[in-house]
mmCIF file of C-alpha atoms in Angstrom:
data_model
loop_
_atom_site.group_PDB
_atom_site.id
_atom_site.type_symbol
_atom_site.label_atom_id
_atom_site.label_comp_id
_atom_site.label_asym_id
_atom_site.label_seq_id
_atom_site.Cartn_x
_atom_site.Cartn_y
_atom_site.Cartn_z
ATOM 1 C CA MET H 29 17.430 26.218 12.430
ATOM 2 C CA PHE H 30 14.032 27.674 11.574
ATOM 3 C CA GLU H 31 11.420 25.674 9.677
ATOM 4 C CA SER H 32 9.659 27.281 6.749
ATOM 5 C CA LYS H 33 6.112 28.470 7.338
ATOM 6 C CA GLY H 34 4.687 25.898 4.887
ATOM 7 C CA ARG H 35 6.493 22.992 6.535
ATOM 8 C CA THR H 36 5.419 24.167 10.004
ATOM 9 C CA ASN H 37 1.772 24.359 8.903
ATOM 10 C CA ILE H 38 1.921 20.805 7.553
ATOM 11 C CA LYS H 39 3.527 19.569 10.738
ATOM 12 C CA ASP H 40 0.841 21.268 12.838
ATOM 13 C CA LYS H 41 -1.912 19.822 10.640
ATOM 14 C CA LEU H 42 -0.635 16.269 11.014
ATOM 15 C CA GLN H 43 -0.064 16.836 14.729
ATOM 16 C CA ARG H 44 -3.794 17.466 15.170
ATOM 17 C CA TYR H 45 -4.556 14.083 13.625
ATOM 18 C CA LYS H 46 -2.423 12.357 16.280
ATOM 19 C CA LYS H 47 -5.114 13.168 18.840
ATOM 20 C CA PHE H 48 -7.699 11.703 16.466
ATOM 21 C CA VAL H 49 -5.719 8.423 16.449
ATOM 22 C CA SER H 50 -6.132 8.148 20.228
ATOM 23 C CA PHE H 51 -9.819 9.032 19.983
ATOM 24 C CA LEU H 52 -10.563 6.392 17.331
ATOM 25 C CA SER H 53 -8.535 3.820 19.236
ATOM 26 C CA ASP H 54 -10.697 4.279 22.350
ATOM 27 C CA VAL H 55 -13.912 4.221 20.297
ATOM 28 C CA MET H 56 -13.133 1.131 18.203
ATOM 29 C CA GLY H 57 -11.464 -1.064 20.812
ATOM 30 C CA ASP H 58 -8.904 -3.855 20.655
ATOM 31 C CA ASP H 59 -9.906 -5.267 17.270
ATOM 32 C CA ALA H 60 -8.943 -2.085 15.392
ATOM 33 C CA GLU H 61 -5.529 -0.659 14.513
ATOM 34 C CA ILE H 62 -5.311 3.080 13.766
ATOM 35 C CA ILE H 63 -2.242 4.437 11.949
ATOM 36 C CA LEU H 64 -1.243 7.962 10.884
ATOM 37 C CA HIS H 65 1.211 8.315 7.974
ATOM 38 C CA ASP H 66 3.360 11.282 6.957
ATOM 39 C CA VAL H 67 3.902 10.523 3.258
ATOM 40 C CA ARG H 68 6.753 13.008 2.899
ATOM 41 C CA ASP H 69 9.016 10.303 4.363
ATOM 42 C CA LEU H 70 7.886 7.028 2.782
ATOM 43 C CA GLU H 71 10.585 4.902 4.405
ATOM 44 C CA HIS H 72 9.524 6.053 7.908
ATOM 45 C CA SER H 73 5.971 7.232 7.290
ATOM 46 C CA VAL H 74 4.220 5.981 10.450
ATOM 47 C CA ILE H 75 4.130 8.873 12.931
ATOM 48 C CA ALA H 76 1.321 7.717 15.251
ATOM 49 C CA LEU H 77 -0.548 4.503 15.940
ATOM 50 C CA SER H 78 -2.982 2.983 18.407
ATOM 51 C CA ASP H 79 -2.027 0.736 21.310
ATOM 52 C CA THR H 80 -3.552 -2.180 19.365
ATOM 53 C CA THR H 81 -1.225 -3.292 16.546
ATOM 54 C CA LEU H 82 -2.486 -5.928 14.113
ATOM 55 C CA THR H 83 0.334 -5.586 11.577
ATOM 56 C CA ASP H 84 3.434 -5.436 13.824
ATOM 57 C CA ARG H 85 4.209 -1.916 12.684
ATOM 58 C CA LYS H 86 5.618 0.801 14.912
ATOM 59 C CA ILE H 87 6.600 4.467 14.787
ATOM 60 C CA GLY H 88 8.958 4.873 11.828
ATOM 61 C CA SER H 89 7.637 1.913 9.788
ATOM 62 C CA PRO H 90 7.332 2.416 5.999
ATOM 63 C CA ALA H 91 4.326 3.198 3.812
ATOM 64 C CA THR H 92 2.245 0.358 2.336
ATOM 65 C CA ASN H 93 1.862 -0.650 -1.300
ATOM 66 C CA LEU H 94 -1.541 1.094 -1.500
ATOM 67 C CA ILE H 95 -0.064 4.387 -0.299
ATOM 68 C CA LEU H 96 2.712 4.109 -2.886
ATOM 69 C CA LYS H 97 0.172 3.385 -5.617
ATOM 70 C CA LYS H 98 -1.963 6.355 -4.519
ATOM 71 C CA LEU H 99 0.976 8.759 -4.665
ATOM 72 C CA LYS H 100 1.994 7.417 -8.085
ATOM 73 C CA GLU H 101 -1.486 7.935 -9.528
ATOM 74 C CA GLY H 102 -1.353 11.642 -8.679
ATOM 75 C CA LYS H 103 -4.127 14.197 -8.673
ATOM 76 C CA LYS H 104 -6.206 12.924 -11.578
ATOM 77 C CA SER H 105 -7.727 10.008 -9.706
ATOM 78 C CA HIS H 106 -7.496 11.258 -6.121
ATOM 79 C CA LYS H 107 -10.296 10.683 -3.634
ATOM 80 C CA THR H 108 -11.012 11.907 -0.125
ATOM 81 C CA PHE H 109 -11.053 8.377 1.271
ATOM 82 C CA VAL H 110 -11.177 4.682 0.379
ATOM 83 C CA THR H 111 -13.198 2.343 2.605
ATOM 84 C CA ASN H 112 -13.682 -1.342 3.296
ATOM 85 C CA TYR H 113 -10.985 -2.872 1.088
ATOM 86 C CA GLU H 114 -9.092 -6.022 2.006
ATOM 87 C CA GLY H 115 -5.851 -5.748 3.918
ATOM 88 C CA LYS H 116 -3.567 -8.593 4.880
ATOM 89 C CA SER H 117 -1.022 -8.684 7.691
ATOM 90 C CA LYS H 118 2.358 -10.391 7.386
ATOM 91 C CA ASP H 119 1.004 -13.563 9.054
ATOM 92 C CA GLY H 120 -1.908 -13.715 6.590
ATOM 93 C CA THR H 121 -4.620 -12.336 8.873
ATOM 94 C CA VAL H 122 -7.392 -10.790 6.755
ATOM 95 C CA LEU H 123 -8.246 -7.214 7.739
ATOM 96 C CA ARG H 124 -10.959 -4.790 6.688
ATOM 97 C CA SER H 125 -9.086 -1.582 5.887
ATOM 98 C CA SER H 126 -10.014 2.043 5.209
ATOM 99 C CA THR H 127 -7.853 5.102 4.455
ATOM 100 C CA TYR H 128 -8.554 8.832 4.754
ATOM 101 C CA PHE H 129 -6.256 11.045 2.658
ATOM 102 C CA ILE H 130 -4.979 14.270 4.241
ATOM 103 C CA TYR H 131 -4.288 17.126 1.814
ATOM 104 C CA ASP H 132 -2.492 20.433 2.227
ATOM 105 C CA GLU H 133 -3.628 23.820 0.896
ATOM 106 C CA SER H 134 -2.088 22.998 -2.514
ATOM 107 C CA ASP H 135 -4.209 19.835 -2.822
ATOM 108 C CA GLU H 136 -1.172 17.589 -2.354
ATOM 109 C CA ILE H 137 -1.365 14.484 -0.184
ATOM 110 C CA ILE H 138 0.698 14.986 2.979
ATOM 111 C CA GLY H 139 -0.667 12.226 5.172
ATOM 112 C CA MET H 140 -3.052 9.296 5.496
ATOM 113 C CA LEU H 141 -5.165 8.097 8.396
ATOM 114 C CA CYS H 142 -5.643 4.321 8.148
ATOM 115 C CA ILE H 143 -7.959 1.975 10.047
ATOM 116 C CA ASN H 144 -7.430 -1.785 9.992
ATOM 117 C CA ILE H 145 -10.038 -4.024 11.622
ATOM 118 C CA ASN H 146 -9.456 -7.682 12.432
ATOM 119 C CA PHE H 147 -11.907 -9.403 10.102
ATOM 120 C CA ARG H 148 -11.288 -12.928 11.411
ATOM 121 C CA LYS H 149 -13.948 -12.694 14.149
ATOM 122 C CA MET H 150 -16.422 -11.220 11.657
ATOM 123 C CA GLU H 151 -15.634 -14.010 9.173
ATOM 124 C CA GLU H 152 -16.255 -16.624 11.841
ATOM 125 C CA ALA H 153 -19.536 -14.982 12.837
ATOM 126 C CA ILE H 154 -20.663 -14.666 9.197
ATOM 127 C CA GLN H 155 -19.717 -18.280 8.522
ATOM 128 C CA TYR H 156 -21.598 -19.441 11.615
ATOM 129 C CA LEU H 157 -24.724 -17.484 10.692
ATOM 130 C CA GLY H 158 -24.489 -18.623 7.065
ATOM 131 C CA ASP H 159 -24.264 -22.255 8.120
ATOM 132 C CA PHE H 160 -27.089 -21.771 10.607
ATOM 133 C CA VAL H 161 -29.560 -20.288 8.108
ATOM 134 C CA GLY H 162 -28.230 -22.213 5.098
ATOM 135 C CA ILE H 163 -27.328 -19.170 2.968
ATOM 136 C CA ASP H 164 -24.038 -18.845 1.093
ATOM 137 C CA ARG H 165 -22.325 -15.463 0.872
ATOM 138 C CA PRO H 166 -22.516 -14.008 -2.651
ATOM 139 C CA VAL H 167 -19.246 -13.676 -4.504
ATOM 140 C CA ASP H 168 -18.737 -11.227 -7.360
ATOM 141 C CA GLY H 169 -16.383 -13.140 -9.635
ATOM 142 C CA ASP H 170 -15.926 -10.164 -11.969
ATOM 143 C CA GLN H 171 -14.525 -7.888 -9.281
ATOM 144 C CA GLU H 172 -10.932 -8.266 -8.178
ATOM 145 C CA PRO H 173 -10.360 -6.042 -5.124
ATOM 146 C CA HIS H 174 -7.001 -4.432 -4.502
ATOM 147 C CA VAL H 175 -5.244 -6.073 -1.562
ATOM 148 C CA GLU H 176 -3.056 -3.930 0.651
ATOM 149 C CA HIS H 177 0.025 -5.688 2.023
ATOM 150 C CA LEU H 178 0.633 -4.484 5.578
ATOM 151 C CA SER H 179 4.131 -5.066 6.870
ATOM 152 C CA PRO H 180 6.741 -3.302 9.046
ATOM 153 C CA SER H 181 9.406 -3.888 6.370
ATOM 154 C CA ILE H 182 9.976 -2.067 3.066
ATOM 155 C CA GLU H 183 11.497 -5.233 1.625
ATOM 156 C CA ASP H 184 8.407 -7.258 2.578
ATOM 157 C CA ILE H 185 6.120 -4.715 0.885
ATOM 158 C CA ALA H 186 8.185 -4.781 -2.308
ATOM 159 C CA ILE H 187 8.553 -8.557 -2.369
ATOM 160 C CA SER H 188 4.804 -9.064 -1.760
ATOM 161 C CA SER H 189 4.009 -6.759 -4.676
ATOM 162 C CA ILE H 190 6.585 -8.463 -6.905
ATOM 163 C CA LYS H 191 5.288 -11.955 -6.095
ATOM 164 C CA GLU H 192 1.699 -10.854 -6.729
ATOM 165 C CA ILE H 193 2.618 -9.583 -10.208
ATOM 166 C CA VAL H 194 4.996 -12.471 -10.962
ATOM 167 C CA SER H 195 2.191 -14.941 -10.160
ATOM 168 C CA SER H 196 0.112 -13.365 -12.935
ATOM 169 C CA VAL H 197 2.920 -14.177 -15.391
ATOM 170 C CA ASN H 198 2.901 -17.787 -14.154
ATOM 171 C CA VAL H 199 6.607 -18.257 -14.957
ATOM 172 C CA PRO H 200 9.484 -18.477 -12.398
ATOM 173 C CA SER H 201 11.741 -15.409 -12.427
ATOM 174 C CA GLU H 202 14.789 -17.327 -13.651
ATOM 175 C CA ARG H 203 12.836 -18.523 -16.710
ATOM 176 C CA MET H 204 11.164 -15.227 -17.621
ATOM 177 C CA SER H 205 11.731 -13.665 -21.013
ATOM 178 C CA GLN H 206 12.840 -10.027 -21.311
ATOM 179 C CA GLN H 207 9.275 -9.013 -22.203
ATOM 180 C CA GLU H 208 7.887 -10.763 -19.134
ATOM 181 C CA LYS H 209 10.402 -9.012 -16.879
ATOM 182 C CA LEU H 210 9.515 -5.716 -18.543
ATOM 183 C CA HIS H 211 5.878 -6.403 -17.755
ATOM 184 C CA VAL H 212 6.695 -6.945 -14.063
ATOM 185 C CA VAL H 213 8.839 -3.786 -13.832
ATOM 186 C CA HIS H 214 6.163 -1.792 -15.674
ATOM 187 C CA GLN H 215 3.470 -2.951 -13.221
ATOM 188 C CA LEU H 216 5.692 -2.260 -10.197
ATOM 189 C CA ASN H 217 6.425 1.209 -11.539
ATOM 190 C CA ASN H 218 2.700 1.892 -11.962
ATOM 191 C CA ASN H 219 2.147 0.734 -8.375
ATOM 192 C CA GLY H 220 4.734 3.216 -7.064
ATOM 193 C CA ILE H 221 7.217 0.669 -5.708
ATOM 194 C CA PHE H 222 10.151 2.630 -7.139
ATOM 195 C CA LEU H 223 9.214 5.640 -4.998
ATOM 196 C CA LEU H 224 11.005 3.779 -2.203
ATOM 197 C CA LYS H 225 14.710 4.474 -1.870
ATOM 198 C CA GLY H 226 17.072 1.589 -2.577
ATOM 199 C CA ILE H 227 14.337 -0.733 -3.795
ATOM 200 C CA VAL H 228 15.863 -1.338 -7.252
ATOM 201 C CA GLY H 229 18.290 -3.855 -5.760
ATOM 202 C CA THR H 230 15.437 -5.816 -4.189
ATOM 203 C CA VAL H 231 13.533 -5.902 -7.488
ATOM 204 C CA ALA H 232 16.665 -6.966 -9.391
ATOM 205 C CA GLN H 233 17.282 -9.776 -6.911
ATOM 206 C CA GLU H 234 13.709 -11.069 -7.158
ATOM 207 C CA LEU H 235 13.779 -10.959 -10.967
ATOM 208 C CA LYS H 236 17.217 -12.603 -11.136
ATOM 209 C CA THR H 237 18.738 -9.732 -13.102
ATOM 210 C CA SER H 238 21.079 -6.779 -12.508
ATOM 211 C CA GLU H 239 20.298 -3.367 -11.021
ATOM 212 C CA ALA H 240 21.681 -1.780 -14.206
ATOM 213 C CA THR H 241 19.057 -3.649 -16.242
ATOM 214 C CA ILE H 242 16.227 -2.436 -14.004
ATOM 215 C CA TYR H 243 17.502 1.161 -14.227
ATOM 216 C CA ARG H 244 17.694 0.821 -18.014
ATOM 217 C CA TYR H 245 14.083 -0.405 -18.184
ATOM 218 C CA LEU H 246 12.890 2.469 -15.996
ATOM 219 C CA SER H 247 14.818 5.057 -17.986
ATOM 220 C CA LYS H 248 13.343 3.873 -21.265
ATOM 221 C CA MET H 249 9.832 3.703 -19.744
ATOM 222 C CA LYS H 250 10.212 7.294 -18.617
ATOM 223 C CA LYS H 251 11.148 8.292 -22.178
ATOM 224 C CA ASN H 252 8.332 6.129 -23.613
ATOM 225 C CA GLU H 253 10.890 4.180 -25.628
ATOM 226 C CA LEU H 254 9.633 0.759 -24.510
ATOM 227 C CA LYS H 255 6.468 -0.809 -25.823
ATOM 228 C CA ILE H 256 5.047 -3.139 -23.189
ATOM 229 C CA SER H 257 2.891 -5.845 -24.669
ATOM 230 C CA PHE H 258 2.060 -8.771 -22.456
ATOM 231 C CA GLU H 259 -1.052 -10.837 -22.025
ATOM 232 C CA ALA H 260 -1.209 -13.065 -18.964
ATOM 233 C CA PRO H 261 -2.582 -16.580 -19.484
#
């Protein structure tokens, strides 16, 4: 079977970035994880990674919540790269993360090159120096950075995103009103969670409702038939 010319060009383009993964891995050392994603297959997007793994992912692991959100946003808000945002591994380790977006000739995202750096040693060094000189680190209380959940499991990514949004509602799933559940589904949809295959069942389970209900919400959202009005406490 012959591949189309366009698909071959994309494959060749991403193949060149695999060598860049090895290069960055040697340059940045054991405290950095380098990952290359092919976003045409979100459930198995990792196609190359460094020898150092900070997030327990491997070849064939799924895309992260940030990648899903980026694809959902589309062209209007696209950037070349995003740097120095907070990532968090499954065990809670705080990482400093950066992502470079790879585009094809049609200006569509085909891949992402991600760098995750273990921030724990830096935090300890900053804390030590701060204590030594008696200066507290400034905190911008008005800025709420986006946290990327880094996990080898699609279910973990979805559940982390659901719990993050549910916590803003401040009501257990089994006690949520219809409007509160609509709010959660609306936010998850905006974040691109439903780009993942088979994820509706996971969302339904977490929200203690049926898959048919989730599909009905999504269908009406697509047709702009639902008015979402929710204000978190």
